[in-house]
Every structure is written in structure tokens, then in C-alpha cells.
Amino acid sequence: MGIISVQEKTNKFWDNYSKFLIRFSWIILILSLIITVGLTICLLCLIQIRQFDQTDFIVRNGRASKNAQLINKIFGSDKDVRTHQQMDLYPALDVIIKRKINHENINETNMLNNQIIEEIRSLDKLIHSIQINDVNNSKQYNYTSLCAIINRACMIDGNYLLSDKFHKDALNLRYVESGIYFDSLTGANGLASFIFGKDYKIINATLPEVDYDEEEDEEEEKGEPEDLPVVKHTSSEKTISYVPIFRIRYSLNISNDHMRHLSTQWEREVLHYLNEKYQSNLIEISPSTSTAITDTVGKQARDEGPFMAIMLLIFFIFVGFFISIQGNFHTSVGYLSICGVLNLALATGATFGLLSVFKIQIIEPMALIIFVVAIIESMRISIVCGEYHQIIKEYLPVSSINASTKIDIEKILPSIIKSTRPYFLSSTLIIMITYAIMSIISPMSCTRYLGLTIVLYIFIEYITHCTFFASCLVITLKRIKSRRHCLFCHQLPNDYYIKDRRKSLSKTLNKQVTTLTNVDPIFKKIFTGFLCLLSVIFIICSIWLISSIDTRLYEDKFLPKNASSLKSYMRAHFENYDIGPVIMFVIPKPMNYENKKNQLLIHNLVAQCLNETAMNNKFKLVWLEQEDLHDVLTSRNPLSVRLTPYSQNDLVISDKKNRSVIKASRFFCQYRSTKGDRNDLQAMYNMYTYAEQSSLPSIFPYSFIFLHYESLAQIRREVYLLTIFTITTTFLITFVIFLSFGKALLIFTNLLALLTGSLACLYLFHNLTFNFANSLWLFVIPVIFLDTLIHASFNITK
């Protein structure tokens, strides 16, 4: 009795809604137009578009963000801009250089050549000479002048390649076990794994060691002719004989937003020049900057915006065409599809106009939401028009005997609404509840913002569908009742739509379907059971496959085809290097560093880091191994004298009367790559675990890449949660609205198979990964087919 009572109240509500539409259809149409058009005008006048970049995915209150704030509080800004001390990715120009292939000698790729080195030094001068204009004060800046106005807080990583010492020793370059090359005269330095890559070759060479007698020195001082040195003995040493690649990075630290703007402007200008204008007969360069990927993808998206709009228009043209051929010339189904397009345009203008009124900036990925809502709207239009045509055929005269039968709108409209509106209401509630929950629990501002926008957008779209589009439906029915075509005003004859026709194609198809259904019930059960078992196996396999989807920090397949230089840089970065971002372990509190147990704990932590498969086991930087601890604690000399250049800004020392105290310190290990795959993310979590298990006071790990790795992990987590919430909410909402466990379970299983199967197929056939390029698509597509799925499932149960 309770279920029947609820159904009666629901039917009564839709009947009253139908009567209201019939009575005030023109008023509803005009009011909805005034409100939506007004908000659209506000959008055009007040719109604020903000460029979208990867930082929008950063988990603001995550562990990495909090640790970064603590490090900045303890150590301050890293004025020396040493690579291993970076807390963020500074604006920089990173150039990977290879030798051009000589057709006479294809195998000649060795960079250790005087002509190649001279060409690189010329390239360096060119980079230093490129200038930018500051619109605020009409001044021009190049790399050197930018360094000067930010207190010289910049560094050329790998500037050892530009030094006179390297130019002199390049053809007979000694191999240094530490991997650090240093020019004592200029301070230029370079890490072998950075400036040479991982594939340089070492040989044992016999080198002459020269020695001079004092008499020869005296003769040279007297101005006598210089003789050749006397070779005393020889020795065998390791030398670098082959280097396939050089790398130089021009970094710029920033102190405020204005300097960040200038630094970013400079790196973009240099990148444009190197990609478009620079030419060399000796070397090939693959440059990149901190904003290169974002700029390239953003520019391509903006350039393709008009084409996407044309594609959307073509999509609606085909929707209108296929909807119109469902009916005949009189039922005017094609006319309603045009009203549906207008309904989408009005809902879009009203949604973003409302955001503009409250001065909320619109980010570029909002175009994805428009596409998703456009697909949802087209499906709703198709469902309404299909039901409209199916129902109105029952009220049209069947033969010439009752050709004068009148069309009763008060019977037709409630039937159409009851067969469509509850499904739309359920899908709208599912989408709103799902994304509202995701917006509440998501720590990323990007997904929170997109989620709330989807909630607002789908709500306004449903309201406009219930007002503007519904009033257009009523007006169309009134025109049919008066036997007037939708586009013309002349009346049609009473027998225009008589159905005394010959056997049609639809009747033939219905006969064939009826024949197929007359099958042995036992065979039906066996076949149905087999399909159910196959579906269960498919769902289980799909769930297992989507749990195997990996993450990636960058995917060059998402870059445009014309970004060959950037693709070459990314490919060289992955193929020619086994070094990635540096991880720093920070001890933020004072402790007894002279205690052997504490020293052992530090070395054990570094050893654990080096043993990780995702880590570079050839690099570590522990200040205890570089510094004289006793001198650091007891000497009265300035800190710059007590510490070597390798440990500058790695210790915070407070000087007391008789002894100094180390208030904080940090030491380092390094990732092997920057893929951002499952191993890299697991290594990050392992670093947190090792730090928590260590007895060192309050120690924690940090790397600027942790911010992005946390975001990747959160993206993967939220895609899984969104899938779970969508499926669960669908089951609950359909069960509550339609009060049928069987129907809700049917929709639940169909949606589960659809979502998991889609992700599994993308993983199998397109090597799907979770990354910053496709995460927004994965965030909005799970709700596309809800209306069609719910409507089809309920029609099957009928």
C-alpha cells in the first residue's frame, strides 16, 4: 500500500506539472528566456578567463606542501639556487645538445670535439644576448641583467662545459670518481651524470706526467728559448673517451610575482627563438622550459577551439537529423531538436553568467564540461522526442473512418512527462550528489572547482529543460492539435495522417523479432545463464585490469605533432639520463651530531634511499662526509669559511660563547628518473615510512617533485572513488525514486560493466595512464550515459 501511495502522489505531481505547462506555456517560455539571456549577457560583460596549468592539481594542504613551508621557514630562500636545494621548479631554460649526423660518417656522434665545444660557447653567448621588454618600466633585460636585479640568485647548471678548463682538457678528459667536475679559477662546475648523460664511455689511457727541473725554470726566467718538458714517467688513468650528449640549464630564482613574470617571459622568448630561428650545421638542440609543456598544450587547445565548436555543431546537426527521421512530417520531431540546442546554449550562458556575476574566474578545462553536458542534453532530447513520437502515434487517427479524431494534449503531455521526466530527475540527482561529495572530499582545488561547476551546470540545465524545452514541447503539441505544420501556418487536411498503408518496413522488422523470440524456453534459460556468467567474468576482469593502470608525470603522445623539439627533449630526458629530482631529508631540530649512533642513523637512512629501485644509487650528498664536524662546532671563523661549497645552506648554525649548535640540517639522495610511475610514487611513500621509523628527531623527506607525485596519486584515487560513488549513488537514487530493487540492480550492474569495461579497454588498447593531460576527461565522463542507461533499463523491464 505504501508503494502504491507514493506512486499515486508522484503521478499526481506530474499531472499538475503538465496542467501548469499547458496553461502557462508562453509565460514560462518568455520568463526562462529573459533570465537565461540576461545571465548570458552578464557572462559576455563580466567574464574572467584564467589560464590553467599543472599547479592547479597540487594538493594545497598535503604533506609535501606543509613540509615545503617548514623548509622555507628554517632555511629561507635558496639564494645560491643549487640544484639539490630547490624547493620548487624554478623558471629555467634546459637545453640538451647532440651532434648533427654527418652523412659522410654516420657513426660520428662524439661531443668531445673542439668545433662542437666552440659552437656550444657561441650558443651560450646567443642565449645571454636575447632580451625581453618590461612593460612596467620600459626596460630591457637579458639573462645577466635578470640575475643582477634578483641579487644574482641564478645559476647555470653544467657551466663547466663553458669553462676554459673544459675546452682545454676535453680531448683528454680525466674521469673523476665523484662525478663532480670543478674549475677552481671560475667556480664553474658540473655533475657528470647531468652534463654527459648516462652513456658516456671510459677507457684506461696512458698519460704522460711531465716534470721540470729548477734549472729549466731559471733559464725560462732569464728569457732563454723555451725547451720541451722532460718526461720523467708515465701512468695509466681513466679518461672519458666518448660523450653522446651535453646538457646545460639556465636557472632563474624568483623573489616575487613580478620577477616570476619576467623570468617566465624570458624563458618563453628564448625558447621561441631557439625553436624557430636558431640554426647550426654542427649541433642539434632540444630545449625546454618550466612552462613549455603547459604553454604548448594550452596553445594547441586554444587553436583547436573553433574546430571543436564546429565539431559540436556538426554533432547536433546529426542529432537533429536522426531524431527527425524517427517521426513523420507532421509530428515535427526535428523542430524539438532545435529547441534542445537552444536549451543547451541558454543553460550554458546562465551557468557561466552566474559564475561571472559572483566574480569566479573560468578556467580553460570548462570546455570539457560543456561537451559532457552537450552529450547529456542530446541524449535527453532524443529520449523525449522518441517517447513523444511513440505516444502521439497512439492518439493520431488510424483510418479514414475516425479521421476527425481530436488530439487531447491533457492526455498526451502527462504520458510524455511520466515516461521521461523521472529518469532525468534521477540522473540529475545522481550527478549532483556524486560531484558534490567529490568536491567536499577532494583536496585538489581543480577537481573541487570542476565538481561544483558540474553540480551548478547540471542543475541549471535541468531547470531550463523543465521550463524552456518543456514549454516548446507544449507549443509543438498545440500546433499539431490545430493541424498546423511546425514551420508553416497553413492547415493540414483531416486525413493527412491516416495510417491505412501497405506493409511497412517496421512491421516486417517486428515480425522478424517476434519470430526470434519464439524459442524453446530451456534454450532461453541456458543462453541467458551463459550471458550472465560471461558478464560477471567480464566485470571481474575489468576491475582487475583498471587496478593495474599506472601513472605518468608526462606523456609525449598528448603533445601536438608540431612540438617535435619538446618531444625530442622528453625522449632524450628518459633515454639518456638516469638522474631525476633530488630528495632532501630534513632534521628540523637540534640534536647531538657527534653521537656515533645518530651518525649511523643518518647513514642508514641514506642507504635505505639508495637501495630503492627507483633511486639513483650513484648519488648521495651527506654533509657529515664533506665537513669537519669538530671545526664546524668549535671554530670561530665565519660560516662560509667553515663549510665547503657543497654544504652551503644545508646547515642552520647558532653560535654560542664556547661552542656552536646545529639547529637544523639536511642531506640528500636522488631519484633515477621523473616518469612518475607506480615505482616512483611507491618510493616517495617509502621515504616517508623510513623517516617515520627513524629515531632522528622529527626528520622528514621532501622533493619538489613530491607535490606532483602526490597529485598523481590523488588523481588515480579520485577516478576510482568517482566510479564507486557514481555506481553506488545510481543504485540508491533509482531504488528510492522507482521503489524497485530489481530495476535498481539491473541499472547498477549495467553501469558497473560500462564504466569498468571502458577503462579496461582504454588500458588494453590505448595504454591508458593517469596523468595531468587526461585526468579531467576521466573526471567528467562517468556520467555521460546515465540517462540512456536508466531509460533503456526501465523500458526493458516493461
Coordinates of C-alpha atoms in Angstrom, one line a residue, residues 51 95 155 219 349 359 362 485 668 773:
Q51 CA 44.9 30.1 -17.8
V95 CA 69.0 22.6 -23.3
M155 CA 73.0 29.6 -11.7
E219 CA 116.5 29.5 -17.8
G349 CA 25.1 31.1 -20.7
K359 CA 33.4 37.1 -10.0
I362 CA 36.6 30.5 -15.5
H485 CA 3.0 22.3 -39.5
F668 CA 70.3 14.2 0.0
A773 CA 46.6 15.6 -19.6

